[in-house]
N, CA and C of each residue as an Amber inpcrd file, in Angstrom:
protein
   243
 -85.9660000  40.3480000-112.2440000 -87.1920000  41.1140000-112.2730000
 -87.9900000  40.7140000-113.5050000 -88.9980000  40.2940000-113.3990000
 -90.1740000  40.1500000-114.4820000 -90.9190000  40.9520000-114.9510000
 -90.9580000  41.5530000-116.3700000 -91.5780000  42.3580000-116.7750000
 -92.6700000  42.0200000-117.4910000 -93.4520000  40.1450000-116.9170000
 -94.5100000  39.9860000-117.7020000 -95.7760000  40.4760000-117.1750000
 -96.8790000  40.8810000-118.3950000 -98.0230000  41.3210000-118.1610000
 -98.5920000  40.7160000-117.3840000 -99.6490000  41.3600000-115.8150000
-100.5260000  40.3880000-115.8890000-101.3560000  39.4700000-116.4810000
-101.7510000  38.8460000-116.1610000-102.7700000  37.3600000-117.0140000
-104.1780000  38.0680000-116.7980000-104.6240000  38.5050000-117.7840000
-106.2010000  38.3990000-117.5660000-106.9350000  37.2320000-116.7650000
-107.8090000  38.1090000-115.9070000-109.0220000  36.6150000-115.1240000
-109.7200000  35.5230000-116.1340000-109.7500000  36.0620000-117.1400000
-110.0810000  35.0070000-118.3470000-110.1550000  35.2350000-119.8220000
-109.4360000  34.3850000-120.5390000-109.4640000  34.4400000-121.7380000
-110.6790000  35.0040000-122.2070000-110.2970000  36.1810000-123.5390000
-111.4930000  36.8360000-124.7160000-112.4710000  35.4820000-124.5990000
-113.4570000  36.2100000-124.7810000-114.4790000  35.0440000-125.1220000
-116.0730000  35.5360000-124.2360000-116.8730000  34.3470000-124.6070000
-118.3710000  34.4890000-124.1140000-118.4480000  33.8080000-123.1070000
-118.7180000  33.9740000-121.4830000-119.2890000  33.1440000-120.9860000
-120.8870000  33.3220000-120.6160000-121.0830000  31.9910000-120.1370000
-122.4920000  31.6290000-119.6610000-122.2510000  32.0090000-117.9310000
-122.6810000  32.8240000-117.5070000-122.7170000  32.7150000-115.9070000
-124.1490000  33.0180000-115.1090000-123.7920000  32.6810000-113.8280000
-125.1090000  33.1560000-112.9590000-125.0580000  33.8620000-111.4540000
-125.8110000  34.5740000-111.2940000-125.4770000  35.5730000-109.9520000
-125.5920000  34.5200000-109.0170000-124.5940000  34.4420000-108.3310000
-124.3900000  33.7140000-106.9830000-124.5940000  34.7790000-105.8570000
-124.0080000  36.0220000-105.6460000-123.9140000  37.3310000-104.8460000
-123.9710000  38.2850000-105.4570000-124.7950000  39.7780000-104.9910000
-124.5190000  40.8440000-105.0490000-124.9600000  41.7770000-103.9490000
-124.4320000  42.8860000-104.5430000-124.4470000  43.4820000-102.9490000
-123.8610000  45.1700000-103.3330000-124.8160000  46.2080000-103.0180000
-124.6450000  47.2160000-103.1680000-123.4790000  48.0080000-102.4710000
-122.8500000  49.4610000-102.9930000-122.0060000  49.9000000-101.6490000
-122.7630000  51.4130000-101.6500000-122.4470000  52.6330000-100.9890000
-122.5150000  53.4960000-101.0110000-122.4440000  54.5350000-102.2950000
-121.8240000  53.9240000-103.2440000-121.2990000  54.6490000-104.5790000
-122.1660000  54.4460000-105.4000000-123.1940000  53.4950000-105.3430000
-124.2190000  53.4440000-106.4360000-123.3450000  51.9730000-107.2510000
-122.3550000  51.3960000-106.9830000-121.8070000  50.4020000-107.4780000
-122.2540000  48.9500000-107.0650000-122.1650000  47.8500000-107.6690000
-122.9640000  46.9030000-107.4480000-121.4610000  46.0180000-107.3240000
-121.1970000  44.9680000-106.5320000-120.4010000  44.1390000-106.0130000
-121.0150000  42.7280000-106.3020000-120.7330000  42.1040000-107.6880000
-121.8880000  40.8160000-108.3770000-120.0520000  39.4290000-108.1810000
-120.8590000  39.1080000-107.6290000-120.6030000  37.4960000-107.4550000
-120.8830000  36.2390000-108.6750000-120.0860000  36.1900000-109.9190000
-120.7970000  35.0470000-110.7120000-119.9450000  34.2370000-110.5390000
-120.9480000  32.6570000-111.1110000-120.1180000  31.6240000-111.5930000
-120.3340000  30.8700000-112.8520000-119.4650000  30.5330000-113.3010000
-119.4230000  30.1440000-114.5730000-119.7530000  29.2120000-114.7010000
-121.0190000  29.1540000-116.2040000-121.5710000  28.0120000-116.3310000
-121.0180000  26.2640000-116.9650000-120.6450000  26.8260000-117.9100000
-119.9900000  25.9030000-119.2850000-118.2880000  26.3590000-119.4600000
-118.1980000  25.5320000-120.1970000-116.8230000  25.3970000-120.7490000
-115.1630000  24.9350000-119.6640000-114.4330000  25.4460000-120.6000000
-113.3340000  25.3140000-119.3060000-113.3280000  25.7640000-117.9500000
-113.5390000  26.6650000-117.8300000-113.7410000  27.3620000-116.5930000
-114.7920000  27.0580000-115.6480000-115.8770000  26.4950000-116.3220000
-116.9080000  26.2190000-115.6000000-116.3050000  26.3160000-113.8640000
-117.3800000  26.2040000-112.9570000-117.4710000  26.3190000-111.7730000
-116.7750000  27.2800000-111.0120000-116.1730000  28.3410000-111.8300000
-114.5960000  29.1700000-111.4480000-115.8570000  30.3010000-111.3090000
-115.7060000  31.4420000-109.6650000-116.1170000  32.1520000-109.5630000
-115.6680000  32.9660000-109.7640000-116.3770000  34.7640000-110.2250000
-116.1980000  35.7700000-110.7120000-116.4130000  37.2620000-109.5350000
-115.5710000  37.8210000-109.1440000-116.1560000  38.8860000-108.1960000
-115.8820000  40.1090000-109.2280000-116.9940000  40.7120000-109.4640000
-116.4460000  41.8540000-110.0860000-117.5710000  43.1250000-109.4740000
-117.1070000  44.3210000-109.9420000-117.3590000  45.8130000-109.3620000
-118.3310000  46.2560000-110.6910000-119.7480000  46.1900000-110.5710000
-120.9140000  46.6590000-111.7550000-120.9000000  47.9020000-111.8290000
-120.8130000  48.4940000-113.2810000-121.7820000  50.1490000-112.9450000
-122.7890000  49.9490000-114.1350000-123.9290000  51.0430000-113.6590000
-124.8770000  50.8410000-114.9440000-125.4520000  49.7830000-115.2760000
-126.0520000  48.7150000-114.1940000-127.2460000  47.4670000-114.3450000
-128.4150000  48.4130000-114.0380000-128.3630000  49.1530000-113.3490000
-129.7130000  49.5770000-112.9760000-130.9780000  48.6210000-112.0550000
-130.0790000  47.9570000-111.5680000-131.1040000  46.8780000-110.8750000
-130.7570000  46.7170000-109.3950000-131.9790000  45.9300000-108.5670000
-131.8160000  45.9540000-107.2430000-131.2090000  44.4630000-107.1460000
-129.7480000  44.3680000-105.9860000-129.2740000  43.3940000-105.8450000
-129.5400000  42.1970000-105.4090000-130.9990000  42.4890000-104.8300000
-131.9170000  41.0250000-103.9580000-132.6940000  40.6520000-105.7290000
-132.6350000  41.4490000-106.5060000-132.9500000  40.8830000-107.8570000
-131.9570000  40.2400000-108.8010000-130.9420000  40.3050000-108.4290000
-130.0170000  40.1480000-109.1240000-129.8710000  38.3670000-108.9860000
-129.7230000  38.2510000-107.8910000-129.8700000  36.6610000-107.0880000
-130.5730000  36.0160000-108.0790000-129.3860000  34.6410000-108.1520000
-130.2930000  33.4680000-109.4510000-130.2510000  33.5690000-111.0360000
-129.9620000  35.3670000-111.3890000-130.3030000  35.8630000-112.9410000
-129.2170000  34.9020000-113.7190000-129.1980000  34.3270000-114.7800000
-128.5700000  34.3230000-115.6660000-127.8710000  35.4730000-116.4630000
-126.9370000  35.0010000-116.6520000-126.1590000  36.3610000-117.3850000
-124.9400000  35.8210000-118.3020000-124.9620000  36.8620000-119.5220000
-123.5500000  36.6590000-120.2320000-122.3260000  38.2980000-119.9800000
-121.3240000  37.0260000-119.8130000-120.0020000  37.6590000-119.4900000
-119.2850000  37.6600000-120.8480000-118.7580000  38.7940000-121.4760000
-118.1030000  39.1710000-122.4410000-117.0310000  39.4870000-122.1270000
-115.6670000  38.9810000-122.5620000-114.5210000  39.4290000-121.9740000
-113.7490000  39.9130000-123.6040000-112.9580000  41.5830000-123.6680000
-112.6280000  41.8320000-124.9410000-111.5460000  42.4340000-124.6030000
-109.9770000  42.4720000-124.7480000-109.1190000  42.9040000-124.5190000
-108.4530000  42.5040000-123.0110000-109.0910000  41.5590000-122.4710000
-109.2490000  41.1790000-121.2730000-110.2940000  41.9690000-119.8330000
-111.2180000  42.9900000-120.1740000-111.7950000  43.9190000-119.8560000
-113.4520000  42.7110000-119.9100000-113.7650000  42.3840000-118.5090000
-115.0580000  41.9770000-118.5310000-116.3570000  42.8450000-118.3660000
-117.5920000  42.8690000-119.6170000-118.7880000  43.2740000-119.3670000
-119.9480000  42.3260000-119.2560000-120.7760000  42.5260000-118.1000000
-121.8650000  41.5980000-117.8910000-123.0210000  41.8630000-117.9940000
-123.8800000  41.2010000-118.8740000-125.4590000  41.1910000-118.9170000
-126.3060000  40.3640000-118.1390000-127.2760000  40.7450000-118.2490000
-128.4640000  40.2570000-117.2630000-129.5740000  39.6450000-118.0150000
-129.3860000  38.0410000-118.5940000-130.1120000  37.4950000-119.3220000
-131.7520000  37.4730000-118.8380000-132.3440000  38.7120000-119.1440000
-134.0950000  38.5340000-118.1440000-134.6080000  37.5740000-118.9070000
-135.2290000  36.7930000-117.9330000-135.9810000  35.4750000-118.3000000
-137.4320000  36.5410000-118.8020000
């Protein structure tokens, strides 16, 4: 039996990403699709569960954004051009 931790989806750190998908549900939660711009990871996609963008998901499409990952816990911004 293995008692190792899961692996975080990605090492602490900054990424560069961009909305590939999003997509609202009933909960007021946003369902964002990124992919990563630079570095190791590059091209490695991201599905994660948003709260608190405040934005409409046909806007979301295309945005640039930085992904902050701290304790292994990812938060994402919405780089507005």
């Amino acid at each position: 039996m293995s008692t190792d931790a899961p692996r975080p989806l990605l090492p602490d750190g900054t990424y560069h990403v961009f909305v590939v998908d999003a997509d609202e549900d009933g909960a007021g939660q946003l369902h964002v699709s990124l992919t990563i711009l630079t570095g190791d990871h590059k091209s490695e996609v991201l599905d994660l569960l948003a709260t608190g963008l405040d934005r409409d998901p046909i806007d979301l499409m295309g945005m640039p954004g930085t992904l902050v990952v701290t304790d292994g816990v990812p938060r994402f911004t919405v780089d507005d051009l």
